[in-house]
XYZ file of C-alpha atoms in Angstrom:
336
model
C 85.889 137.640 117.637
C 89.444 135.572 118.503
C 90.969 132.277 117.605
C 93.177 130.274 119.284
C 95.565 127.710 118.151
C 95.736 124.588 119.803
C 99.614 123.442 121.087
C 98.778 120.915 123.483
C 100.304 117.751 121.243
C 97.995 115.773 123.357
C 94.930 117.496 122.185
C 95.646 117.734 118.311
C 94.475 115.363 116.332
C 97.554 113.911 114.031
C 97.744 112.248 110.662
C 100.283 109.336 111.869
C 101.724 109.196 108.249
C 102.610 113.052 107.689
C 104.711 113.153 110.657
C 107.165 110.797 108.504
C 105.997 111.203 105.099
C 109.356 111.995 103.507
C 111.002 108.612 104.874
C 107.723 106.888 103.744
C 107.989 108.007 99.906
C 111.872 107.110 99.799
C 111.208 103.788 101.267
C 110.286 101.583 98.196
C 113.075 103.293 96.230
C 115.435 102.552 98.994
C 114.763 98.911 98.757
C 115.076 99.033 95.209
C 118.516 100.329 95.573
C 119.193 97.726 98.017
C 118.551 95.033 95.657
C 121.313 94.912 93.048
C 122.050 91.702 91.154
C 123.299 91.524 87.794
C 120.264 89.176 86.844
C 117.585 91.203 85.683
C 115.012 88.473 85.483
C 115.953 87.782 89.406
C 115.699 91.619 89.714
C 112.471 91.425 88.234
C 110.671 88.636 90.560
C 112.299 90.173 93.604
C 111.180 93.803 93.069
C 107.403 92.594 91.874
C 105.918 93.608 95.359
C 107.761 96.774 95.778
C 105.895 98.293 93.630
C 104.639 101.675 95.618
C 101.440 99.811 96.225
C 101.645 98.825 99.642
C 100.534 100.242 102.761
C 104.146 100.730 104.588
C 102.501 100.591 107.633
C 105.205 98.446 109.212
C 108.161 101.124 108.373
C 105.739 103.910 109.465
C 104.909 102.712 112.665
C 108.621 101.771 113.721
C 109.807 105.410 112.313
C 107.451 107.287 114.539
C 108.212 104.915 117.504
C 111.992 106.089 116.794
C 111.283 109.514 116.532
C 108.795 109.480 120.016
C 111.701 107.634 121.819
C 114.368 110.098 120.400
C 111.997 113.310 121.746
C 111.836 111.774 124.785
C 115.399 110.913 125.660
C 117.275 114.277 123.862
C 114.026 116.654 123.152
C 115.013 116.210 119.232
C 112.126 115.232 116.640
C 114.476 113.496 114.790
C 115.116 109.889 112.769
C 118.690 108.259 112.798
C 119.986 107.102 109.537
C 120.206 103.762 111.281
C 116.653 104.336 112.581
C 115.376 104.536 109.323
C 117.436 101.568 107.777
C 115.930 99.180 110.868
C 112.254 100.404 108.786
C 113.383 99.434 105.430
C 114.577 96.149 106.503
C 111.794 95.320 108.165
C 109.767 96.099 105.086
C 112.260 93.726 103.243
C 111.839 90.939 105.753
C 107.890 91.513 105.670
C 107.335 91.177 101.965
C 110.113 88.411 101.653
C 107.586 86.239 104.265
C 104.805 87.292 102.151
C 106.541 85.941 98.703
C 107.406 82.417 100.625
C 103.659 82.588 102.324
C 101.925 82.947 98.653
C 103.995 79.808 97.680
C 102.581 78.040 100.687
C 99.444 78.972 100.412
C 98.819 78.475 96.341
C 97.975 82.217 96.409
C 95.862 84.079 93.510
C 96.252 87.536 94.413
C 97.743 89.969 96.308
C 97.269 93.412 96.823
C 94.221 93.759 93.869
C 97.012 92.109 91.500
C 98.063 88.392 90.683
C 100.370 86.955 93.677
C 104.153 87.018 92.847
C 103.625 82.533 92.308
C 101.051 82.982 89.604
C 103.031 85.226 87.418
C 106.556 83.630 88.116
C 106.055 80.190 89.654
C 106.981 78.576 92.601
C 110.469 78.212 92.425
C 111.329 81.502 91.079
C 109.006 83.175 93.789
C 110.782 81.055 96.350
C 114.396 82.282 95.181
C 113.158 85.982 95.135
C 112.242 85.750 98.745
C 115.490 83.965 99.380
C 116.904 86.745 98.152
C 115.144 89.841 99.300
C 115.499 88.407 103.014
C 119.081 87.664 102.261
C 119.377 91.731 100.991
C 117.878 92.599 104.167
C 120.547 90.538 106.218
C 123.640 92.334 104.601
C 121.876 95.878 105.127
C 121.239 94.895 108.661
C 124.935 93.820 108.797
C 126.094 97.270 107.958
C 124.609 98.805 110.602
C 127.492 97.459 112.514
C 125.237 97.353 116.043
C 126.329 93.533 117.430
C 122.654 93.772 119.632
C 120.323 95.166 117.002
C 122.046 92.464 114.609
C 120.825 89.830 117.255
C 117.052 91.784 118.165
C 116.275 91.894 114.191
C 117.235 88.544 113.288
C 115.288 87.325 116.141
C 112.306 88.156 113.666
C 113.307 85.864 110.922
C 113.390 82.723 113.299
C 110.224 83.466 114.656
C 108.545 83.770 111.159
C 109.858 80.312 110.496
C 108.952 78.917 114.245
C 105.500 80.730 113.649
C 105.108 79.043 110.444
C 105.761 75.465 111.329
C 103.335 76.101 114.580
C 100.705 77.053 112.169
C 101.136 73.172 110.641
C 99.973 71.976 114.110
C 97.047 72.449 116.232
C 95.738 71.321 120.064
C 93.328 69.337 121.175
C 92.804 71.158 124.575
C 90.404 74.287 123.763
C 92.817 76.634 126.238
C 96.319 75.041 125.064
C 94.933 75.555 121.399
C 93.595 79.286 121.843
C 97.440 80.179 123.275
C 98.713 78.231 120.590
C 96.999 80.440 118.270
C 98.462 83.615 120.191
C 101.735 82.884 120.368
C 101.798 81.727 116.767
C 100.262 84.855 115.732
C 103.321 86.671 117.969
C 105.889 85.071 115.825
C 104.550 85.472 112.205
C 103.231 88.955 112.973
C 103.818 90.702 115.884
C 107.620 89.765 116.468
C 108.611 91.784 113.173
C 107.162 95.016 114.995
C 108.148 94.315 118.282
C 111.718 93.622 117.560
C 112.081 96.317 115.351
C 110.718 98.826 117.971
C 113.099 97.318 120.045
C 116.258 97.607 117.682
C 115.523 101.646 116.981
C 115.198 101.991 120.707
C 119.005 100.480 121.060
C 120.248 102.772 118.407
C 118.229 105.828 120.163
C 120.624 104.796 123.359
C 117.463 103.764 125.538
C 117.694 102.305 128.782
C 116.344 98.565 129.164
C 113.136 99.747 130.577
C 112.210 101.855 127.705
C 113.389 99.357 125.035
C 111.210 96.715 126.818
C 108.404 98.971 126.660
C 109.214 99.781 122.634
C 109.068 96.057 122.123
C 105.860 95.824 123.886
C 104.178 98.324 122.079
C 104.783 96.630 118.787
C 103.941 93.449 120.144
C 100.256 94.376 121.439
C 99.654 96.332 117.956
C 100.948 93.400 116.298
C 98.729 90.748 117.926
C 95.889 93.523 117.732
C 96.436 94.027 113.647
C 96.434 89.876 113.106
C 93.315 89.382 115.365
C 91.134 92.014 113.102
C 93.198 90.603 109.691
C 91.764 87.279 111.061
C 88.350 88.885 112.230
C 87.989 90.101 108.481
C 88.362 87.226 107.001
C 84.812 86.530 108.039
C 83.193 90.062 107.735
C 84.828 91.653 104.291
C 84.846 90.776 100.959
C 87.412 89.643 98.440
C 87.106 93.135 96.610
C 87.794 95.501 99.631
C 90.617 92.417 101.318
C 92.702 92.691 97.879
C 92.768 88.917 98.085
C 90.133 86.219 98.784
C 88.634 85.730 101.845
C 87.796 82.889 103.861
C 91.269 81.967 103.087
C 92.106 80.628 106.562
C 89.599 77.912 106.475
C 90.457 76.696 102.764
C 93.971 76.478 104.859
C 92.645 74.700 107.603
C 93.279 76.839 110.119
C 91.463 77.795 112.862
C 91.855 81.406 113.961
C 90.199 83.396 116.892
C 86.475 84.155 115.762
C 86.768 80.158 114.947
C 88.050 79.258 118.222
C 86.043 81.447 120.596
C 82.768 80.033 118.308
C 83.448 76.424 119.601
C 82.995 77.430 122.906
C 79.294 77.708 121.807
C 79.245 75.009 119.292
C 81.747 72.465 120.515
C 80.405 70.436 117.297
C 83.397 72.636 115.929
C 86.432 71.062 117.438
C 86.121 67.842 115.177
C 85.972 70.142 112.105
C 89.027 72.078 113.185
C 90.910 69.148 114.157
C 90.492 67.843 110.818
C 91.246 70.994 109.450
C 87.771 71.662 108.149
C 89.472 69.479 105.184
C 85.470 67.657 104.606
C 82.727 68.266 102.359
C 80.788 71.547 103.638
C 82.944 72.003 106.670
C 84.199 75.034 105.680
C 80.164 76.594 105.051
C 78.982 75.088 108.314
C 81.800 76.989 110.296
C 81.108 79.853 108.725
C 77.881 79.514 109.303
C 78.272 78.775 113.335
C 80.985 82.022 113.682
C 77.889 83.952 112.447
C 75.471 82.251 115.173
C 78.396 83.083 117.648
C 79.985 85.615 119.244
C 83.472 84.648 117.788
C 83.751 88.216 115.813
C 82.899 90.593 118.677
C 85.238 88.244 121.138
C 87.732 88.566 118.456
C 87.340 92.307 118.244
C 87.069 92.649 122.103
C 90.444 90.658 122.845
C 92.103 93.111 119.525
C 91.079 96.347 121.834
C 92.603 94.890 124.743
C 95.489 94.223 123.300
C 95.486 98.227 121.718
C 94.780 99.280 124.760
C 97.719 97.615 126.746
C 99.811 98.908 123.431
C 99.331 102.439 124.617
C 99.914 101.582 128.028
C 103.172 100.576 127.176
C 104.370 104.121 126.199
C 102.429 106.411 128.506
C 105.232 107.380 130.352
C 106.897 108.739 126.843
C 107.348 112.342 126.847
C 103.991 113.986 124.863
C 104.817 114.764 121.543
C 103.179 114.717 118.007
C 104.621 111.308 117.523
C 103.312 109.827 120.683
C 99.863 111.052 119.698
C 100.288 109.248 116.226
C 101.354 106.051 117.765
C 98.160 106.193 120.213
C 96.439 106.603 116.767
C 97.770 104.228 115.229
C 96.225 101.866 118.132
C 93.068 102.843 117.262
C 93.335 102.613 113.510
C 94.496 99.402 113.698
C 91.338 98.143 114.987
C 88.911 100.754 112.480
C 90.408 99.077 109.254
C 88.592 97.201 106.641
C 91.378 95.660 104.771
C-alpha cells in the first residue's frame, strides 16, 4: 500500500493561527513593551485588556494578508517587521476603542471578566484608552512611511465617525439599512480594511493589489459584525463573554431587527424611540424570532465573506492564501 502527501496548497486544510503562531504569541508582550510610562497605576489600567486572553483575530488576519501578498509579489513566505508592527498597532487601536466603548455603553463584563470601567471607573478607563491610542500613534510614526501613516490614521477617524453615526437613526427603511452598514464599516471593518491596505503598501504592492487587500479586510469586517449582531439574538451571556441583547438595551437597531421590521412594520416606532419604553426590548426579541431577521442577516454575512474571497482570488496559491479563505468561513461559524 502506498501513501501520498498532498502538496497542492489549495487542497490542503490549514489552521490560520498556526501559520503566524510565533508572531501571534509575541503580540501581547510587544504591546506591553510599547506601554512604557512612569505612572504605575496608568500602566495597570492600560494593560488590563492586554492579558493574553483576547482572540487576537485582527493581528492574525493582518499578518496572513501580509504573508500572502509577500508570497505573491516576491515568492517569499515571510513577514516584514514593519508589517508585524501594523498588526500590533491594529490590536492596540482596537483595544483602546473597547476601553472607550465600555464606558459609553456602561458595560459590566468583557471577555468573561469585569469590564475596565467596573474595575477602574470611567475617568481612568477613558484616559487609559487615550494613552493606548497615543502609544499606537507613536509606534505608527516610527514606521516612517507617510502613506502608511495616512492609511492607518483613517481608522481612528472612522471609529469616531462610526460612534457618532450610532447615536442617530434614519426614518426611511433603505436609508436606515445603508446607515447601519456604513456605521458597521466605520466601527469595525475600517480597522481590518485599512490595516490590510497598509501591509500591502509596506510590501511594495501595486495599487490594484492594495485595493484588493483593503476590500478583503472590509468584507471580512462587515461579515464579522453581522455575525456579532446575529449572536446578540441567538447566543447566551456565558458563551459570548458579555451580556446578550446588549444592542437593544443601548437602543441600537442591528440587521436582525431591521430585517424583521420589513415583516413587522410596528417595529419602526420602537426603532425610532430606541426601544426606550417598557416592553420594547421583549417585543422586539419576540418579533425578530418570528421573522426571518436572523437568517437574512446570516445570508448577508455569507455574501460579504464570499466577496472577500473573490477579492484575493488572483493571488498566487499559498498556505496563507488558503488560510484567508478558511477565515472567511470561520467568521460565519463562530459562536462568540
